[in-house]
PDB file of C-alpha atoms in Angstrom:
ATOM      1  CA  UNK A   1     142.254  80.697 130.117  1.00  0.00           C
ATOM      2  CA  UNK A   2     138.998  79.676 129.683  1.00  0.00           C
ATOM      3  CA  UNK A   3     137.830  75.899 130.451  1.00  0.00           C
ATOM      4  CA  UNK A   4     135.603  74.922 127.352  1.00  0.00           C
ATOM      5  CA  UNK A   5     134.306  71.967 130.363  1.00  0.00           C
ATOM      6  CA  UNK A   6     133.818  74.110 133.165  1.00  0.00           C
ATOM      7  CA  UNK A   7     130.598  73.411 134.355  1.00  0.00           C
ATOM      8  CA  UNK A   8     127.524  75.992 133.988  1.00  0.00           C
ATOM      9  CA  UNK A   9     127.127  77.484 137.583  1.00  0.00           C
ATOM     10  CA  UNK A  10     123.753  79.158 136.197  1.00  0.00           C
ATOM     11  CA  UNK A  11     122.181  76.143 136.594  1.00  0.00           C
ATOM     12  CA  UNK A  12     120.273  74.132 133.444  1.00  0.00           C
ATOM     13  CA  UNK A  13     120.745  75.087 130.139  1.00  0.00           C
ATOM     14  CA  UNK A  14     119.089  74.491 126.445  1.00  0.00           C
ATOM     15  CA  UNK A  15     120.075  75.264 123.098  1.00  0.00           C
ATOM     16  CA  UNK A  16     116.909  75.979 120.764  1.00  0.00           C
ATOM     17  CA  UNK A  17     117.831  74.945 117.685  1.00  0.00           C
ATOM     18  CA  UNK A  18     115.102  75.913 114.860  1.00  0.00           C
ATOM     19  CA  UNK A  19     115.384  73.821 111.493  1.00  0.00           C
ATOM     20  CA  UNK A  20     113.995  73.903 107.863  1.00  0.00           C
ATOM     21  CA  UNK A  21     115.669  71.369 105.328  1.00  0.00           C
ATOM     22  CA  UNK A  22     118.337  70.956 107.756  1.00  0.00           C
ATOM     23  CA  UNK A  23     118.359  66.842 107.216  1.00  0.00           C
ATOM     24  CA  UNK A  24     122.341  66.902 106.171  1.00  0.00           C
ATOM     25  CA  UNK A  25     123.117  68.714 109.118  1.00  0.00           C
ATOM     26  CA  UNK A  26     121.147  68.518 112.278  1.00  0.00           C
ATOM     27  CA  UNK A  27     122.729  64.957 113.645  1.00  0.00           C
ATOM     28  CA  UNK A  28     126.102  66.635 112.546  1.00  0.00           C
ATOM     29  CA  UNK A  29     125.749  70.038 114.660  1.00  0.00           C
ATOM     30  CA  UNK A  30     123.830  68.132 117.515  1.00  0.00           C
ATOM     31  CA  UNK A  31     126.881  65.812 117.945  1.00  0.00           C
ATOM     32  CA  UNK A  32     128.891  68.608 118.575  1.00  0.00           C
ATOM     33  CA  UNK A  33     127.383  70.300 121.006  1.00  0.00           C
ATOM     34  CA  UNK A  34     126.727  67.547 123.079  1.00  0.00           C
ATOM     35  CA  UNK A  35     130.352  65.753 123.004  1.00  0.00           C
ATOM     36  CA  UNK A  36     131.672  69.715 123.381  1.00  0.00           C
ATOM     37  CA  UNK A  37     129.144  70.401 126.478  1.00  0.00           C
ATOM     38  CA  UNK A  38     127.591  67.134 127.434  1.00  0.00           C
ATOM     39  CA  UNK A  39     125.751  69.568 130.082  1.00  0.00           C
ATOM     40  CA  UNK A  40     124.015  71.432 127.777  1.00  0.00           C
ATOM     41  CA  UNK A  41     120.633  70.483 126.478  1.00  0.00           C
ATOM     42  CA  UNK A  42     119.398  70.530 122.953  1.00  0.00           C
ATOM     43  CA  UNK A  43     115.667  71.126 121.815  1.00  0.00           C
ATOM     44  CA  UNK A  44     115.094  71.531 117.789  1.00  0.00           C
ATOM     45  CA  UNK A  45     112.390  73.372 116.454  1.00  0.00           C
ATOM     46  CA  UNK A  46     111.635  71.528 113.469  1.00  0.00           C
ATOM     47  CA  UNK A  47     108.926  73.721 111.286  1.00  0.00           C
ATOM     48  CA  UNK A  48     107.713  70.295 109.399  1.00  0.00           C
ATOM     49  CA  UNK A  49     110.441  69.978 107.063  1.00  0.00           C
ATOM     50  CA  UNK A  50     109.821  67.986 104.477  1.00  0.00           C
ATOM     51  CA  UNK A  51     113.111  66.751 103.445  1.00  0.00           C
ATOM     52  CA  UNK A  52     112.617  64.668 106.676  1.00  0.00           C
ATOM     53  CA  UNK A  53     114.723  66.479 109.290  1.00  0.00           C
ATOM     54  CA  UNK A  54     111.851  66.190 111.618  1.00  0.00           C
ATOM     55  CA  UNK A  55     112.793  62.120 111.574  1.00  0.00           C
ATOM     56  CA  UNK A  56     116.230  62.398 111.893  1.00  0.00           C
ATOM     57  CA  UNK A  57     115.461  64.534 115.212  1.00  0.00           C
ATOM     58  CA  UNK A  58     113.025  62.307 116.973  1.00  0.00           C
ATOM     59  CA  UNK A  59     115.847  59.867 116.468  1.00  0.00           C
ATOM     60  CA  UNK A  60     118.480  62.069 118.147  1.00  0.00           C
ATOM     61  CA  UNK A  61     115.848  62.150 120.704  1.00  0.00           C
ATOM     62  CA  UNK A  62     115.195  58.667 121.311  1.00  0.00           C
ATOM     63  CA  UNK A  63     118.904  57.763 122.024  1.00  0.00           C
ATOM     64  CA  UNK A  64     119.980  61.333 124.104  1.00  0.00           C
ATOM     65  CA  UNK A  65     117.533  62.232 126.683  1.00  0.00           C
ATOM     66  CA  UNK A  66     119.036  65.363 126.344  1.00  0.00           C
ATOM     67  CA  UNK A  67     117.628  66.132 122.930  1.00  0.00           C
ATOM     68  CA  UNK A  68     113.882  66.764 122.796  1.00  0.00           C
ATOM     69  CA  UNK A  69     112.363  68.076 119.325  1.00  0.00           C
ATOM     70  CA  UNK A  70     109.266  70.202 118.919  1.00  0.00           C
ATOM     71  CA  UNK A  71     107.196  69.842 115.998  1.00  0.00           C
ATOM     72  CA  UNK A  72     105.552  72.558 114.226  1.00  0.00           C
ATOM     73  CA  UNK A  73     102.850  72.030 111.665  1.00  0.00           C
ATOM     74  CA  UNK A  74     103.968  74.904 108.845  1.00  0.00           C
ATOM     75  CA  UNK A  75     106.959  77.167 108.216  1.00  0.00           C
ATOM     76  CA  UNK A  76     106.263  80.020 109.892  1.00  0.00           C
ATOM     77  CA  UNK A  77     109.604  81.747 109.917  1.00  0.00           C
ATOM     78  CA  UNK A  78     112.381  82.196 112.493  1.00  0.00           C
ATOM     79  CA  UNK A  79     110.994  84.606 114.861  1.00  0.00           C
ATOM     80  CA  UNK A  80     108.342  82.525 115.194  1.00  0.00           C
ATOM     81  CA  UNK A  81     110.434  79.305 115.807  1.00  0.00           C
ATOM     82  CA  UNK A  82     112.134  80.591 118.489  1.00  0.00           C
ATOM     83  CA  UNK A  83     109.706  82.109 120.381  1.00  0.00           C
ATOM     84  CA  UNK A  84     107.834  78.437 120.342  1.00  0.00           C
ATOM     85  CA  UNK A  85     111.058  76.874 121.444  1.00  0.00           C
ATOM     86  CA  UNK A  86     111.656  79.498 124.323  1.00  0.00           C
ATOM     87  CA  UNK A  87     108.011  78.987 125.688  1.00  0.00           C
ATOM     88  CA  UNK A  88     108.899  74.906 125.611  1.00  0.00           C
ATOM     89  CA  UNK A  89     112.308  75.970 127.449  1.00  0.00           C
ATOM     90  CA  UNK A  90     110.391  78.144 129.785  1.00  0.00           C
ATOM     91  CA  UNK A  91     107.796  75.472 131.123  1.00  0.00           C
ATOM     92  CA  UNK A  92     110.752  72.867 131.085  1.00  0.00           C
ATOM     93  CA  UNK A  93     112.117  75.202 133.755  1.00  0.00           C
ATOM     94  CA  UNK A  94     115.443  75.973 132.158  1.00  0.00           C
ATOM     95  CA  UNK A  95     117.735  78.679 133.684  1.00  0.00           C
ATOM     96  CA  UNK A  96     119.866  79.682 130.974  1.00  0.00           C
ATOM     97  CA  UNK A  97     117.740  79.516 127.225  1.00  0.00           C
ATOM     98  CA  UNK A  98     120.254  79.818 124.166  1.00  0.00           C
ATOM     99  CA  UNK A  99     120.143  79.942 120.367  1.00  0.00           C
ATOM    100  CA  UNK A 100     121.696  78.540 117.439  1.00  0.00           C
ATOM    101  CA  UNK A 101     121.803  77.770 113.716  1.00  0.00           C
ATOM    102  CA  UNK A 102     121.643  73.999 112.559  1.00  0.00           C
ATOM    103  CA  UNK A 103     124.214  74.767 109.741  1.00  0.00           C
ATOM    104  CA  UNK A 104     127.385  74.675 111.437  1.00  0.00           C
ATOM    105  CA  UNK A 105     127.800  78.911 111.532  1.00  0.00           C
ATOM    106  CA  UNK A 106     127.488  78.305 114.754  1.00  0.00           C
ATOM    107  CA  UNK A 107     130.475  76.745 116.201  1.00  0.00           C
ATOM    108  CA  UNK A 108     128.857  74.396 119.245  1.00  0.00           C
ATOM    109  CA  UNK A 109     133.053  74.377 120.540  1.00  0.00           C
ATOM    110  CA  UNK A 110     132.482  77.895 121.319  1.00  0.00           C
ATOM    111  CA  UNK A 111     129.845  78.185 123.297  1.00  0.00           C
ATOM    112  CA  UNK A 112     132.030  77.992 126.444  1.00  0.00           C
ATOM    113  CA  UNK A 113     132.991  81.960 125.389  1.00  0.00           C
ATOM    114  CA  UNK A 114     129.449  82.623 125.732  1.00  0.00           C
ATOM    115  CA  UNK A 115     129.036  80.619 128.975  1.00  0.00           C
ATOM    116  CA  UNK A 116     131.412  82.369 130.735  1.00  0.00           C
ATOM    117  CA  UNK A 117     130.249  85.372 129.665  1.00  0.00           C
ATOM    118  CA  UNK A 118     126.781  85.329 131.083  1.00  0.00           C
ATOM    119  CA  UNK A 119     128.329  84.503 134.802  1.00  0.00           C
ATOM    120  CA  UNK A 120     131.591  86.632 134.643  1.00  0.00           C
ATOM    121  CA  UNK A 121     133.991  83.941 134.596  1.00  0.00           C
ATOM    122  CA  UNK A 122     136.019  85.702 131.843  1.00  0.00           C
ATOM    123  CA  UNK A 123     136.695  88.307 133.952  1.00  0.00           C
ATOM    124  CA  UNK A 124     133.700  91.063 132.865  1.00  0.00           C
ATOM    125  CA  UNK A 125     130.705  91.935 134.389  1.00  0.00           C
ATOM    126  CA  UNK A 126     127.945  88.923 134.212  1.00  0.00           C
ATOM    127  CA  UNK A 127     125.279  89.274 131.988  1.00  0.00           C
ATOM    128  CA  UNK A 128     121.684  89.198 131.115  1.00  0.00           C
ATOM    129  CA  UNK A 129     122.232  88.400 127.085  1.00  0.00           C
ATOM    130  CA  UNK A 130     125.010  87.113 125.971  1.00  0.00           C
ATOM    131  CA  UNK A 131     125.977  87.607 122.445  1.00  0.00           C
ATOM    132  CA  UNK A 132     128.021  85.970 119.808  1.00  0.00           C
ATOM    133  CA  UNK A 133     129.624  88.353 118.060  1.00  0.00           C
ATOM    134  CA  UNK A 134     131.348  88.458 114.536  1.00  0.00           C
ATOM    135  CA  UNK A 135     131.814  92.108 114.632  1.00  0.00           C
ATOM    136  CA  UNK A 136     133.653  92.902 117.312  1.00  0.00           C
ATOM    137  CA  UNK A 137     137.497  92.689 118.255  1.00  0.00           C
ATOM    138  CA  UNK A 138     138.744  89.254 117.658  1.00  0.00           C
ATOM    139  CA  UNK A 139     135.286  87.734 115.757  1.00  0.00           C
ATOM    140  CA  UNK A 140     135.408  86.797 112.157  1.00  0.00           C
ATOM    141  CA  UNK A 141     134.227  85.298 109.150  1.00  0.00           C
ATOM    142  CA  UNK A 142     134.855  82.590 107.026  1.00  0.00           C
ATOM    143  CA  UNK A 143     134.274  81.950 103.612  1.00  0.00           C
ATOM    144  CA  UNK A 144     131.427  84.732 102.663  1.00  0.00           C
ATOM    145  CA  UNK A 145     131.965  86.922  99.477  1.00  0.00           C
ATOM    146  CA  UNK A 146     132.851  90.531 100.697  1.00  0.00           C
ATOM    147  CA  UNK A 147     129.840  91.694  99.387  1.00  0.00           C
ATOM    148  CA  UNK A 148     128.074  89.499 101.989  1.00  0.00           C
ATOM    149  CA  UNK A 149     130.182  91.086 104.665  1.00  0.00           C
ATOM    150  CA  UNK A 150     129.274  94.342 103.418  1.00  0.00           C
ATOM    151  CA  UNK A 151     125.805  94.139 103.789  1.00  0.00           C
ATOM    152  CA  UNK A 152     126.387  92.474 107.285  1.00  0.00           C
ATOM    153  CA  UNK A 153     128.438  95.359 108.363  1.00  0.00           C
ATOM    154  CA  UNK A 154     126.186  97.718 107.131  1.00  0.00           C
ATOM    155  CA  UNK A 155     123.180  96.366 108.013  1.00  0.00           C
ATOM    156  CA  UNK A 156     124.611  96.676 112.117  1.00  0.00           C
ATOM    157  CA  UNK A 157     125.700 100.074 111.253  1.00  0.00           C
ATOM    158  CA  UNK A 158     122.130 101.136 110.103  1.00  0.00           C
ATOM    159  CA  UNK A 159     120.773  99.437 113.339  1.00  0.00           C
ATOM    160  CA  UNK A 160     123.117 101.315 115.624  1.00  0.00           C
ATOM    161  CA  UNK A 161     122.449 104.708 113.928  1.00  0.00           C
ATOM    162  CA  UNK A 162     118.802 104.022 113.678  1.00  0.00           C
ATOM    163  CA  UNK A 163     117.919 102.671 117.069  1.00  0.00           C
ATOM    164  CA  UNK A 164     120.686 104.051 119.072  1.00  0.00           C
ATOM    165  CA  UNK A 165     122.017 100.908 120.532  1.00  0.00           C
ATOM    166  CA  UNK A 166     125.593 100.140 120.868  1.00  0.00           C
ATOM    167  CA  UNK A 167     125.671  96.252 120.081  1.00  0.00           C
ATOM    168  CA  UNK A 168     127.727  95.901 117.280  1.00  0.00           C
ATOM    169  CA  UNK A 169     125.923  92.387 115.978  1.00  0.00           C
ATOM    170  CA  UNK A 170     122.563  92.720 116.570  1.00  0.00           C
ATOM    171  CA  UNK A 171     121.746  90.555 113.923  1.00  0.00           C
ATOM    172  CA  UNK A 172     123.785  87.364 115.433  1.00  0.00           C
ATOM    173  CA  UNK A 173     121.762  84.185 116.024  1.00  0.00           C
ATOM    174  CA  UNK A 174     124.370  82.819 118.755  1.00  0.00           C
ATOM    175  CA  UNK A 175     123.048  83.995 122.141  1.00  0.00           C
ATOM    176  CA  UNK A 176     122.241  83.040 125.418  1.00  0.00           C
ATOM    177  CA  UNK A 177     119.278  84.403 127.579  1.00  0.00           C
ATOM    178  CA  UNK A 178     118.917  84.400 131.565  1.00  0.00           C
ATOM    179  CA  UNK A 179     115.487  83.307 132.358  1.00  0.00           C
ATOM    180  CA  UNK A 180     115.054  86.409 134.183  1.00  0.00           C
ATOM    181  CA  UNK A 181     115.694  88.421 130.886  1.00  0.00           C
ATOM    182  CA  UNK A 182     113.256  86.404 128.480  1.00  0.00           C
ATOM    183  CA  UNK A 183     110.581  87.275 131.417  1.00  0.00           C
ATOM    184  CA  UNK A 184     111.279  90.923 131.379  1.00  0.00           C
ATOM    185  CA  UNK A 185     111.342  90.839 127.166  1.00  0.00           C
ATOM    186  CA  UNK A 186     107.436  90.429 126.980  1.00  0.00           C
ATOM    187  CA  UNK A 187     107.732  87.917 124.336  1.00  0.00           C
ATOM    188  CA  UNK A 188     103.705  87.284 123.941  1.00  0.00           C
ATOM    189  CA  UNK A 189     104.395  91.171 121.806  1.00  0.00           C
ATOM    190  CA  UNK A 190     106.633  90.054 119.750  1.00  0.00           C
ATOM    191  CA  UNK A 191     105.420  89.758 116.087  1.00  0.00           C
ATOM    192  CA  UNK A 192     108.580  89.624 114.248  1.00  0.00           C
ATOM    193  CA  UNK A 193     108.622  86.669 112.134  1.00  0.00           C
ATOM    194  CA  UNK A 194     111.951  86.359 110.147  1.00  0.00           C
ATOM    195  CA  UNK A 195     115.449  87.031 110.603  1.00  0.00           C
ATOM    196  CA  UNK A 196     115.081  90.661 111.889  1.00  0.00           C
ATOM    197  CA  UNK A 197     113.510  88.659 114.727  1.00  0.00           C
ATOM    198  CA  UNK A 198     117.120  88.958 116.349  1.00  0.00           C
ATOM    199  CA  UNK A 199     117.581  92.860 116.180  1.00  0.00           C
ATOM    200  CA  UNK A 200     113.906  92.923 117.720  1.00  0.00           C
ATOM    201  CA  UNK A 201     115.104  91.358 121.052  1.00  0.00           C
ATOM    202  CA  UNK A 202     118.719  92.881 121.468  1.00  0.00           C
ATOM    203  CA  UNK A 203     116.801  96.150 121.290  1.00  0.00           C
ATOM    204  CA  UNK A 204     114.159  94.834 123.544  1.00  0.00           C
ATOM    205  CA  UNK A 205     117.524  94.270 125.688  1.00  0.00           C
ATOM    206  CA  UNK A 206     119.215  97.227 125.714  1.00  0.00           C
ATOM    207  CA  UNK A 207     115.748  99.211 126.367  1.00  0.00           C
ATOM    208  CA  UNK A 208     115.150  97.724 128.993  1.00  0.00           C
ATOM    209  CA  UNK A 209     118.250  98.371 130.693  1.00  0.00           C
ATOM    210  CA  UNK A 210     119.349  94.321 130.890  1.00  0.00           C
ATOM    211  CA  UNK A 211     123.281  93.777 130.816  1.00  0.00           C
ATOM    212  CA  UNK A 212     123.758  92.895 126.974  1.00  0.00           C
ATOM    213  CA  UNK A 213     127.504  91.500 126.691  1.00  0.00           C
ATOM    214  CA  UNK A 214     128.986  90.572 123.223  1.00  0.00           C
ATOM    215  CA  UNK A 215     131.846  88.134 123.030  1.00  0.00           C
ATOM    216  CA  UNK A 216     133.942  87.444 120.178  1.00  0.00           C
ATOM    217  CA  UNK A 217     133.218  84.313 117.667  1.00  0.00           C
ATOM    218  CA  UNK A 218     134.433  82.877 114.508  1.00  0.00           C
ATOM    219  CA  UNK A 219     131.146  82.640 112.241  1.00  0.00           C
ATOM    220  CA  UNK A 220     131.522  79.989 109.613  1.00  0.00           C
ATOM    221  CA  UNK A 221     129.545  80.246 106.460  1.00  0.00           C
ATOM    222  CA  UNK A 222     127.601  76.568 105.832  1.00  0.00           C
ATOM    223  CA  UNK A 223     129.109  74.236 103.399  1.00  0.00           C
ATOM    224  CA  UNK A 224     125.818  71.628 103.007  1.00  0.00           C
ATOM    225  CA  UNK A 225     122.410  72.773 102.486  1.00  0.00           C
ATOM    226  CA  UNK A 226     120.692  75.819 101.347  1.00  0.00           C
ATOM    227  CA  UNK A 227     120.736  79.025 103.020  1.00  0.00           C
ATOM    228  CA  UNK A 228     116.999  81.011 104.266  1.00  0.00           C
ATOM    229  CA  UNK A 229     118.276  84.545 103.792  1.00  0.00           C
ATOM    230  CA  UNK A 230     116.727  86.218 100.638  1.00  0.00           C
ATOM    231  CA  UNK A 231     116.158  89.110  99.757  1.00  0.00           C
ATOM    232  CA  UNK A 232     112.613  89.312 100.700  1.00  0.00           C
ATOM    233  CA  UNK A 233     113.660  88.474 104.329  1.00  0.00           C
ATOM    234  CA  UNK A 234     116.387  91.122 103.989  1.00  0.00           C
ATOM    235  CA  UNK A 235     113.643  93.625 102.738  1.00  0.00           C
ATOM    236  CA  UNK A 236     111.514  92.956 105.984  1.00  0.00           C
ATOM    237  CA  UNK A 237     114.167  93.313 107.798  1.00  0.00           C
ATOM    238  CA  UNK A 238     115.185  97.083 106.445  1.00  0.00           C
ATOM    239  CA  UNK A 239     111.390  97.841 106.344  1.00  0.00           C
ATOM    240  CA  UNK A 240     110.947  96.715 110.453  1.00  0.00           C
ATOM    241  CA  UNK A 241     113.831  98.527 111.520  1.00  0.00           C
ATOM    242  CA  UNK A 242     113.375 101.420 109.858  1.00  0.00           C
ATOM    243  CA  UNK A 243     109.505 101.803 111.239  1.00  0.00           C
ATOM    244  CA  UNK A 244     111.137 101.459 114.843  1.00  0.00           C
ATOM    245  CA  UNK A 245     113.773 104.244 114.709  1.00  0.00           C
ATOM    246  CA  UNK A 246     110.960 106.609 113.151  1.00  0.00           C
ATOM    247  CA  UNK A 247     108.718 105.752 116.403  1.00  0.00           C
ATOM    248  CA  UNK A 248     111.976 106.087 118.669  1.00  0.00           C
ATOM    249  CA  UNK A 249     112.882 109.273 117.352  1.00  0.00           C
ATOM    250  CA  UNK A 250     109.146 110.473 117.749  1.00  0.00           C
ATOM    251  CA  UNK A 251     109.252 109.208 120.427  1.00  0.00           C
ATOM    252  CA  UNK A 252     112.211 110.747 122.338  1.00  0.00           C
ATOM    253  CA  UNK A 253     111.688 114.441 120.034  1.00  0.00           C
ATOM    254  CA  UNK A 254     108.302 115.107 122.162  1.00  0.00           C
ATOM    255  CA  UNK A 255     110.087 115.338 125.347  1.00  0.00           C
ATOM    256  CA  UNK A 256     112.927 117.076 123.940  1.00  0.00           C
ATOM    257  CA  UNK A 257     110.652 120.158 122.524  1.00  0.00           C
ATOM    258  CA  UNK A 258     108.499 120.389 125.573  1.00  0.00           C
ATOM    259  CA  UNK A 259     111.914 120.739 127.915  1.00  0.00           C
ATOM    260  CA  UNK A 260     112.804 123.567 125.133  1.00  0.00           C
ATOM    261  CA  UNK A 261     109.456 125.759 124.956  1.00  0.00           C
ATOM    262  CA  UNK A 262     109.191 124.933 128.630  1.00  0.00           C
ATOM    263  CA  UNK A 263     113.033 126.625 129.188  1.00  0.00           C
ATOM    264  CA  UNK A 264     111.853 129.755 126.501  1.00  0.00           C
ATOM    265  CA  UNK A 265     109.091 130.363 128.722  1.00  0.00           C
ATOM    266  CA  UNK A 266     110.795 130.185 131.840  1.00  0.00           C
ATOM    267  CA  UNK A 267     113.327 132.662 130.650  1.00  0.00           C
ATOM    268  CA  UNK A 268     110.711 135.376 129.693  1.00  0.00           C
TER     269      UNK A 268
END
């Protein structure tokens, strides 16, 4: 069985946490994670809220050295965020860089499944990414409308079809990075902004031929504050994807036709 206080044999490890509005939350879901995995380092990326989440995180700071906050002067979406918070996490010389949602769909008393993902510990292969997954055998949902896990569901499907890649939640926001993997990602290209920020890197991933693992969670749909998905976001999302499986189909059909004309001619 799994030891939820097993210590990380990876060596140092942060959880970027990006808020916006998250004021009724972020001292809640920081708690958490620290009393769950006091060896596990927080840093919020706070995009200038102005319901004054940014305060309540310098405070977090001031009392747990093991909470430092980044301030960012605009909203500038979640993509964005993250990438800021990775680059802090990077020059902080972390070895293991993670990801989570301030809103409590993100259980902190979980992460332990992830953990012992990335080193092996629950008996598969270690990992580059670690994943954590609603959509695969023993993840779930709670509380969201079916039509909400339609469009989840479907939205992965479309990915997996589209770009070929076999993660079944490659829109999850619960992850853990090696070092080693966020330096073979080439970050610096990344331009995706908003939420389809995560299906941008678990196909950076897999392309790349890093060891991708997904691990079952139990997603919880937030109960205070107001959720950033819209359909706009959504809309980017469809539009990004869909422009990369055109290009990775053009891309892999050239090679394909040349082997075939090549084979006609041979066999004249």
């Amino acid at each position: 069985m799994s030891d939820p206080t097993r210590p990380v044999p990876e060596g140092r490890v942060v959880m970027v946490v990006p808020t916006y509005d998250e004021v009724e939350n972020l001292a809640w879901i920081v708690g958490r994670l620290r009393r769950s995995r006091p060896d596990v380092d927080v840093l919020v990326v706070d995009d200038d809220s102005p319901d004054g989440t940014g305060d309540v995180a310098d405070a977090l700071a001031a009392d747990d050295p093991g909470v430092r906050v980044l301030h960012r002067t605009a909203k500038g979406g979640l993509g964005a965020a993250y990438l800021a918070g990775f680059a802090v996490a990077m020059r902080a010389g972390y070895d293991v860089v993670g990801e989570m949602d301030a809103d409590g769909s993100h259980q902190p008393e979980q992460l332990h499944r992830l953990l012992d993902a990335l080193h092996g510990a629950d008996g598969g292969p270690a990992a580059d990414v670690v994943i954590g997954s609603r959509w695969v055998p023993g993840g779930s949902v709670e509380n969201w409308p079916r039509h909400r896990e339609l469009l989840s569901r479907g939205g992965n499907a479309y990915v997996r079809l589209l770009l070929g890649m076999g993660v079944r939640d490659a829109t999850a926001g619960f992850r853990l990075y090696r070092r080693s993997a966020l330096e073979t990602l080439a970050l610096e290209t990344v331009r995706s902004t908003g939420y389809v920020f995560q299906t941008d890197l678990a196909w950076r991933a897999t392309s790349a031929g890093l060891v991708v693992r997904e691990v079952p969670i139990d997603f919880v749909e937030r109960v205070r504050g107001q959720s950033k998905m819209s359909g706009r976001v959504a809309a980017e999302s469809l539009w990004r994807i869909t422009g990369w499986g055109l290009r990775e189909r053009r891309r892999t059909a050239v090679p394909r036709v040349r082997r075939a004309l090549d084979g006609s001619r041979g066999s004249r």
